Short mmCIF file of C-alpha atoms in Angstrom, two decimals:
data_model
loop_
_atom_site.label_atom_id
_atom_site.label_comp_id
_atom_site.label_asym_id
_atom_site.label_seq_id
_atom_site.Cartn_x
_atom_site.Cartn_y
_atom_site.Cartn_z
CA MET U 1 -140.94 29.59 -50.52
CA PRO U 2 -143.57 27.75 -53.24
CA GLU U 3 -142.69 24.18 -54.12
CA HIS U 4 -143.64 22.89 -56.90
CA HIS U 5 -144.20 18.85 -57.96
CA ASP U 6 -144.89 17.77 -61.24
CA PHE U 7 -144.72 13.62 -61.01
CA GLU U 8 -145.21 11.45 -64.26
CA ALA U 9 -146.35 8.39 -62.07
CA VAL U 10 -146.94 7.63 -58.66
CA ASP U 11 -146.42 5.21 -56.12
CA ARG U 12 -149.74 6.42 -53.95
CA PHE U 13 -151.76 8.50 -53.88
CA THR U 14 -153.94 8.92 -50.82
CA ALA U 15 -155.90 10.71 -48.05
CA GLY U 16 -156.35 10.10 -44.58
CA THR U 17 -156.95 11.59 -41.61
CA VAL U 18 -155.04 12.71 -38.24
CA GLY U 19 -157.35 12.75 -34.88
CA GLU U 20 -160.59 11.86 -33.97
CA PRO U 21 -163.94 12.25 -35.22
CA GLY U 22 -165.02 15.78 -34.94
CA SER U 23 -161.69 17.46 -34.53
CA ARG U 24 -159.87 15.49 -37.67
CA LEU U 25 -157.57 17.06 -39.79
CA PHE U 26 -157.63 15.67 -43.13
CA LEU U 27 -154.64 15.16 -45.09
CA PHE U 28 -153.72 14.61 -48.55
CA GLN U 29 -150.58 12.54 -49.61
CA VAL U 30 -148.34 11.77 -52.69
CA ALA U 31 -145.71 9.76 -52.42
CA ALA U 32 -144.02 9.25 -55.87
CA GLU U 33 -140.10 9.93 -56.75
CA GLY U 34 -138.74 9.38 -53.36
CA VAL U 35 -140.79 12.47 -52.59
CA VAL U 36 -143.68 12.26 -50.01
CA VAL U 37 -146.33 15.15 -49.64
CA THR U 38 -148.54 15.87 -47.46
CA ILE U 39 -151.20 18.64 -48.23
CA LYS U 40 -153.71 19.94 -45.74
CA GLY U 41 -157.48 19.72 -47.11
CA GLU U 42 -161.40 19.84 -45.71
CA LYS U 43 -162.94 17.22 -45.33
CA GLN U 44 -165.53 18.65 -47.96
CA GLN U 45 -162.50 18.86 -50.74
CA VAL U 46 -161.95 15.00 -49.94
CA ALA U 47 -165.67 14.17 -50.73
CA ALA U 48 -165.83 16.38 -53.70
CA LEU U 49 -162.75 14.91 -55.28
CA ALA U 50 -164.15 11.69 -54.45
CA GLU U 51 -167.40 12.11 -55.91
CA TYR U 52 -165.77 13.72 -59.05
CA LEU U 53 -163.28 10.79 -59.81
CA GLN U 54 -166.06 8.61 -59.32
CA GLY U 55 -168.13 10.33 -62.20
CA VAL U 56 -164.75 10.47 -64.19
CA LEU U 57 -164.25 6.60 -63.67
CA ALA U 58 -167.61 6.18 -64.51
CA ASP U 59 -167.84 7.47 -68.10
CA LEU U 60 -164.04 5.71 -69.49
CA PRO U 61 -164.12 1.98 -69.77
CA ASP U 62 -163.48 -1.13 -66.92
CA VAL U 63 -160.33 -1.88 -66.84
CA GLU U 64 -158.69 -4.49 -64.93
CA SER U 65 -155.38 -4.07 -63.18
CA ASP U 66 -154.49 -4.75 -58.90
CA VAL U 67 -155.77 -2.19 -57.23
CA PRO U 68 -153.51 -0.81 -54.24
CA VAL U 69 -154.60 -1.62 -51.11
CA ASP U 70 -152.17 0.12 -48.18
CA LEU U 71 -153.88 3.55 -48.27
CA ALA U 72 -152.25 4.71 -44.77
CA LEU U 73 -151.03 7.87 -44.57
CA THR U 74 -147.00 7.76 -43.79
CA PRO U 75 -145.04 10.03 -42.31
CA PRO U 76 -144.76 13.03 -42.35
CA TYR U 77 -147.87 14.13 -41.06
CA GLU U 78 -147.57 17.54 -40.66
CA PRO U 79 -149.32 19.38 -43.89
CA ALA U 80 -146.27 21.30 -46.02
CA TRP U 81 -149.55 23.31 -46.87
CA VAL U 82 -152.87 23.90 -47.45
CA ALA U 83 -154.74 22.99 -50.66
CA GLY U 84 -157.07 25.46 -52.54
CA THR U 85 -158.00 24.67 -55.90
CA LEU U 86 -158.50 20.89 -57.20
CA SER U 87 -158.46 20.49 -60.64
CA VAL U 88 -158.86 16.99 -62.26
CA ALA U 89 -158.54 16.04 -66.28
CA TYR U 90 -158.07 12.75 -68.18
CA ASP U 91 -154.87 12.25 -70.49
CA ASP U 92 -156.28 9.94 -72.89
CA GLY U 93 -152.41 9.30 -74.52
CA ALA U 94 -151.22 8.17 -71.32
CA ASP U 95 -154.57 6.65 -70.04
CA ARG U 96 -154.08 8.50 -66.83
CA ILE U 97 -155.95 10.97 -64.45
CA VAL U 98 -154.27 14.13 -64.44
CA ILE U 99 -154.89 15.56 -60.58
CA VAL U 100 -153.68 19.02 -59.70
CA ILE U 101 -153.72 20.47 -55.94
CA GLU U 102 -152.48 23.88 -56.14
CA GLU U 103 -152.03 25.72 -52.59
CA ALA U 104 -154.84 28.39 -50.71
CA GLY U 105 -153.86 31.77 -50.98
CA ASP U 106 -155.12 35.08 -49.62
CA ASP U 107 -156.96 36.19 -52.22
CA GLU U 108 -156.25 39.99 -51.40
CA ASP U 109 -152.70 39.60 -51.48
CA GLU U 110 -151.03 36.75 -53.27
CA ASP U 111 -151.20 35.64 -56.89
CA GLU U 112 -152.40 31.77 -57.06
CA ALA U 113 -149.41 30.88 -59.07
CA ASP U 114 -146.68 32.07 -56.44
CA GLY U 115 -147.99 29.28 -53.95
CA SER U 116 -147.14 25.79 -54.01
CA SER U 117 -148.59 22.89 -56.14
CA VAL U 118 -148.59 19.59 -57.05
CA ARG U 119 -149.24 17.94 -60.43
CA MET U 120 -149.88 13.78 -60.20
CA ARG U 121 -150.64 11.56 -63.36
CA VAL U 122 -152.10 8.52 -61.50
CA THR U 123 -153.22 5.38 -63.14
CA ARG U 124 -157.39 4.45 -63.06
CA PRO U 125 -156.92 1.18 -60.47
CA GLN U 126 -155.08 4.15 -57.81
CA VAL U 127 -158.21 6.48 -58.56
CA ALA U 128 -160.94 3.37 -58.05
CA ALA U 129 -158.75 3.13 -54.40
CA LEU U 130 -158.57 6.46 -53.50
CA VAL U 131 -162.42 7.17 -54.14
CA GLU U 132 -163.47 3.60 -52.41
CA HIS U 133 -160.60 4.83 -49.07
CA ALA U 134 -161.93 8.65 -49.24
CA VAL U 135 -166.14 7.55 -48.90
CA GLU U 136 -165.13 5.46 -46.15
CA LEU U 137 -162.92 8.26 -44.52
CA VAL U 138 -165.44 11.08 -44.83
CA GLU U 139 -168.41 8.45 -43.87
CA GLY U 140 -166.28 7.73 -40.12
CA GLY U 141 -166.81 10.80 -38.68
CA ARG U 142 -169.49 11.67 -36.78
CA PRO U 143 -173.42 11.25 -37.65
CA PRO U 144 -175.37 13.47 -38.85
CA CYS U 145 -178.15 14.94 -36.60
CA PRO U 146 -181.27 13.50 -37.75
CA ILE U 147 -183.17 17.36 -37.74
CA CYS U 148 -180.65 19.58 -39.18
CA GLY U 149 -177.76 17.49 -40.73
CA ASN U 150 -175.19 18.78 -38.68
CA PRO U 151 -172.21 16.67 -37.43
CA LYS U 152 -173.52 15.14 -33.73
CA GLY U 153 -171.21 15.37 -30.84
CA PRO U 154 -171.55 16.15 -27.30
CA GLU U 155 -171.15 19.81 -27.79
CA HIS U 156 -174.41 19.65 -30.63
CA ALA U 157 -176.52 22.13 -30.05
CA CYS U 158 -179.45 21.63 -32.76
CA PRO U 159 -180.50 25.31 -33.93
CA ARG U 160 -183.60 23.63 -35.33
CA THR U 161 -184.55 23.03 -31.90
CA ASN U 162 -183.37 26.36 -30.22
CA GLY U 163 -180.33 24.59 -28.88
CA HIS U 164 -182.35 22.05 -26.91
CA GLY U 165 -181.99 18.17 -28.05
CA PRO U 166 -183.99 16.30 -30.51
CA PRO U 167 -187.28 15.01 -29.51
CA SER U 168 -187.97 12.57 -27.69
#
């Protein structure tokens, strides 16, 4: 059954991971009105959202305010659904950044309106903290191979060296 949340204000909006680099599960998590919603995302979604939000913040005047410090995930770590479309807008009147995460659907069988979604209005300090945290998460993974750019690890067979290790 699809769930829809529309939060006027959030206590916390964060991204996090469960697991070790190379097999990490990326999660978005929003806490508001006594509800915690955990959504499975992709590393690329976390990176793209952080990059886009950084641009949004750069276009707005600086604001002095306390920035949330604790952005660690809280239980439940089990995602309610998988993120598909992420949308961002700025509500000038409320001075909030509106973020919408919609559930990924089967393109053939499902109408996008039938999936779960969360719409949240997030303060600029909350967004700034998320951006900084998300960049650290994304960069905290496996380092890229200097030759092909794919993540390095014990199983890495560099396609640009025909599966052999990098030259000494």
